[in-house]
Short mmCIF file of C-alpha atoms in Angstrom, two decimals:
data_model
loop_
_atom_site.label_atom_id
_atom_site.label_comp_id
_atom_site.label_asym_id
_atom_site.label_seq_id
_atom_site.Cartn_x
_atom_site.Cartn_y
_atom_site.Cartn_z
CA MET U 23 -0.12 0.35 0.23
CA GLY U 24 1.30 3.30 -1.05
CA ASP U 25 1.24 6.34 0.66
CA THR U 26 -1.42 7.89 -0.98
CA ASP U 27 -3.94 4.71 0.46
CA VAL U 28 -2.18 4.63 3.89
CA THR U 29 -2.96 8.58 3.99
CA THR U 30 -6.67 8.27 3.33
CA ASP U 31 -7.28 5.63 6.10
CA ALA U 32 -8.69 7.37 9.68
CA ASN U 33 -7.16 4.54 11.49
CA ALA U 34 -3.46 4.99 10.97
CA PRO U 35 -1.02 5.42 13.26
CA TRP U 36 0.83 8.90 14.63
CA LEU U 37 4.54 8.87 15.21
CA ILE U 38 5.00 11.62 17.49
CA VAL U 39 9.01 11.77 17.35
CA GLY U 40 11.00 13.51 20.61
CA LEU U 41 14.56 15.31 18.89
CA GLY U 42 17.64 14.87 20.81
CA ASN U 43 21.10 12.87 21.28
CA PRO U 44 21.40 9.78 22.97
CA GLY U 45 23.91 9.30 26.42
CA PRO U 46 23.16 10.83 29.95
CA GLU U 47 25.56 13.57 28.68
CA TYR U 48 23.38 15.24 26.91
CA ALA U 49 20.00 14.72 28.71
CA MET U 50 19.24 18.20 29.98
CA ASN U 51 20.81 19.87 26.93
CA ARG U 52 18.32 22.42 25.40
CA HIS U 53 19.11 20.64 21.74
CA ASN U 54 17.20 17.80 24.37
CA VAL U 55 13.84 19.06 24.71
CA GLY U 56 12.08 16.35 21.98
CA PHE U 57 13.54 13.37 24.53
CA MET U 58 12.00 15.13 27.01
CA VAL U 59 8.35 15.27 25.79
CA ALA U 60 8.91 12.34 24.97
CA ASP U 61 9.48 10.97 27.92
CA LEU U 62 6.57 12.33 29.31
CA LEU U 63 4.32 10.96 26.85
CA ALA U 64 5.97 7.74 27.78
CA GLU U 65 4.84 7.89 31.18
CA ARG U 66 1.23 8.88 30.39
CA ILE U 67 0.76 6.22 28.35
CA GLY U 68 2.36 4.19 30.74
CA GLY U 69 5.14 2.24 28.84
CA LYS U 70 8.62 1.88 28.69
CA PHE U 71 11.14 2.80 25.96
CA LYS U 72 12.09 -0.29 24.00
CA ARG U 73 14.95 -0.83 20.99
CA ALA U 74 12.92 -0.72 17.77
CA GLY U 75 13.97 -4.02 16.17
CA LYS U 76 16.27 -2.84 12.94
CA ALA U 77 15.56 0.82 13.30
CA GLN U 78 18.27 2.92 15.31
CA ALA U 79 15.74 3.92 18.03
CA GLN U 80 13.49 3.63 21.07
CA VAL U 81 10.00 3.17 20.71
CA ILE U 82 7.09 2.68 22.56
CA GLU U 83 3.34 2.04 21.45
CA GLY U 84 0.25 2.33 22.56
CA ARG U 85 -2.95 4.77 22.38
CA ILE U 86 -4.01 8.26 23.19
CA GLY U 87 -7.23 10.21 23.39
CA PRO U 88 -10.88 9.56 25.05
CA PRO U 89 -12.43 6.04 23.95
CA GLY U 90 -14.21 6.40 20.59
CA PRO U 91 -13.30 7.78 17.76
CA ALA U 92 -10.93 10.12 18.83
CA ASN U 93 -9.09 7.79 19.99
CA ARG U 94 -5.61 7.21 18.10
CA ARG U 95 -2.63 4.79 17.59
CA VAL U 96 0.73 5.87 18.42
CA ILE U 97 3.81 5.15 18.52
CA LEU U 98 6.44 7.38 20.62
CA ALA U 99 9.89 7.08 19.16
CA LYS U 100 13.64 8.74 20.22
CA PRO U 101 16.02 8.34 17.65
CA MET U 102 19.43 6.85 18.99
CA SER U 103 21.54 8.27 16.16
CA PHE U 104 23.08 11.61 16.94
CA MET U 105 20.72 14.43 16.16
CA ASN U 106 22.14 14.71 12.77
CA LEU U 107 21.31 11.22 11.70
CA SER U 108 17.43 11.32 13.03
CA GLY U 109 15.95 10.86 9.28
CA GLY U 110 17.11 7.69 9.16
CA PRO U 111 15.81 5.91 12.39
CA VAL U 112 12.80 8.16 11.44
CA ASN U 113 11.91 7.18 8.18
CA ALA U 114 13.09 3.39 9.23
CA LEU U 115 9.42 3.50 11.24
CA ARG U 116 7.22 5.28 9.47
CA GLU U 117 7.80 2.55 6.70
CA PHE U 118 7.92 -0.04 9.81
CA TYR U 119 4.44 0.97 11.11
CA LYS U 120 2.98 2.33 7.86
CA VAL U 121 2.74 5.89 8.83
CA PRO U 122 1.57 8.87 6.90
CA VAL U 123 4.00 11.23 6.29
CA ALA U 124 1.49 13.57 7.44
CA ASN U 125 0.39 11.91 10.76
CA ILE U 126 4.59 12.06 12.00
CA VAL U 127 4.85 14.86 14.37
CA ALA U 128 8.60 16.01 15.25
CA VAL U 129 8.75 17.64 18.71
CA HIS U 130 12.12 19.83 18.89
CA ASP U 131 13.80 22.95 20.18
CA GLU U 132 13.71 26.07 18.30
CA LEU U 133 16.19 28.98 18.90
CA ASP U 134 14.13 31.43 17.14
CA ILE U 135 11.82 31.48 19.32
CA ASP U 136 11.59 33.18 23.02
CA TYR U 137 12.41 30.08 25.86
CA GLY U 138 9.37 27.98 27.07
CA VAL U 139 6.79 29.56 23.80
CA LEU U 140 5.24 26.69 21.56
CA ARG U 141 4.75 26.84 17.99
CA LEU U 142 3.00 24.04 16.02
CA LYS U 143 3.30 23.92 12.19
CA LEU U 144 2.73 21.26 8.98
CA GLY U 145 5.62 21.10 7.13
CA GLY U 146 8.08 23.87 6.17
CA GLY U 147 12.10 24.64 6.33
CA ASP U 148 14.55 23.41 9.25
CA ASN U 149 15.43 26.86 10.26
CA GLY U 150 18.98 24.90 10.63
CA HIS U 151 18.00 22.70 12.84
CA ASN U 152 20.14 19.53 11.99
CA GLY U 153 17.78 16.88 13.45
CA LEU U 154 14.61 18.36 11.06
CA LYS U 155 17.20 18.82 8.04
CA SER U 156 18.01 14.92 8.37
CA MET U 157 14.20 14.33 8.41
CA THR U 158 13.23 16.39 5.63
CA LYS U 159 16.52 14.74 3.33
CA ALA U 160 14.74 11.13 4.13
CA MET U 161 11.55 11.90 3.62
CA GLY U 162 10.07 15.12 2.68
CA PRO U 163 8.77 18.44 4.73
CA ASP U 164 5.63 17.28 5.42
CA TYR U 165 5.54 16.33 8.59
CA HIS U 166 3.93 18.32 11.52
CA ARG U 167 6.23 20.00 14.02
CA VAL U 168 6.22 21.10 18.01
CA ARG U 169 8.30 23.99 18.35
CA PHE U 170 9.53 23.84 21.42
CA GLY U 171 11.31 27.74 22.17
CA ILE U 172 15.15 27.92 23.61
CA GLY U 173 15.73 31.45 22.59
CA ARG U 174 18.95 32.45 20.76
CA PRO U 175 22.47 32.42 22.30
CA PRO U 176 23.47 34.73 24.39
CA GLY U 177 26.12 37.50 23.00
CA ARG U 178 28.84 36.02 21.19
CA MET U 179 27.95 32.26 22.34
CA GLN U 180 27.91 29.59 19.41
CA VAL U 181 24.50 28.09 18.44
CA ALA U 182 26.28 24.72 18.52
CA ASP U 183 27.63 25.89 22.17
CA PHE U 184 24.30 27.16 23.25
CA VAL U 185 22.04 23.91 21.89
CA LEU U 186 24.82 21.67 23.61
CA LYS U 187 24.09 23.08 26.89
CA ASP U 188 21.64 22.21 29.64
CA PHE U 189 19.02 24.42 30.76
CA ALA U 190 19.88 27.53 33.46
CA SER U 191 18.78 27.32 36.74
CA ALA U 192 16.66 30.04 36.13
CA GLU U 193 15.17 28.15 33.10
CA ARG U 194 14.64 25.02 34.72
CA LYS U 195 12.59 26.26 37.51
CA GLU U 196 9.70 26.45 34.69
CA LEU U 197 11.00 23.68 32.48
CA GLY U 198 9.12 20.88 33.80
CA TYR U 199 5.50 22.94 33.45
CA LEU U 200 6.67 23.59 29.86
CA VAL U 201 7.68 20.29 28.86
CA ASP U 202 4.28 19.14 30.30
CA ARG U 203 2.24 21.83 28.24
CA ALA U 204 4.40 20.49 24.99
CA ALA U 205 3.14 17.17 25.46
CA ASP U 206 -0.35 18.32 26.13
CA ALA U 207 0.38 20.26 22.71
CA ALA U 208 1.42 16.91 20.97
CA GLU U 209 -1.36 14.85 21.86
CA CYS U 210 -3.85 17.92 21.22
CA LEU U 211 -2.46 17.99 17.77
CA VAL U 212 -2.73 14.08 17.64
CA ILE U 213 -6.36 14.10 19.02
CA GLU U 214 -8.35 17.35 17.76
CA GLY U 215 -6.29 18.42 14.90
CA LEU U 216 -3.45 21.01 13.71
CA GLU U 217 -5.83 23.93 13.72
CA ARG U 218 -7.58 23.53 17.66
CA ALA U 219 -3.92 22.76 18.93
CA GLN U 220 -2.48 25.94 17.40
CA SER U 221 -5.47 27.99 18.93
CA THR U 222 -4.84 26.04 22.28
CA TYR U 223 -0.65 26.76 22.09
CA ASN U 224 0.60 28.86 20.25
CA SER U 225 0.90 31.25 22.54
#
């Protein structure tokens, strides 16, 4: 069955991908906020991440949403490649689970948005984000994004240094609440659609 056919299937699964780098040394980096959101969604589903066959990723399968038509089958994923190679594992999962590209949600850090602000959208450019760049190269740009603002680096700090540093102590005071809100936004997008999620969470 081709992607065009799968897209017409209201029962097609969704794939929510938290972008980040594997390893404890990266766990609290700004670049790893996608992993943080994926971990929280995993807690809500009540599962534990496991290795996904041949795909270089960890996954959980579950369902979100109320009983009935709004209930959605979801695969949560954390690519275990490094950020700039995320596209390969995500595309492998897309093919294995037969997920339409439009049913993929990438949760990622965004430099050009103030800290903690969310922006949800479908498609578009990668804005220099290596994880998005890799995903777009692997399967085109027409997937959803939950963009978690981290702001620009202060002074003359290089972007690469900024994103690979842990959130500052002042930022960490709000981080739990903001990650929770981003997880809510991803769930709303999958259950109620992009327009409703944007009107609720695009701040």
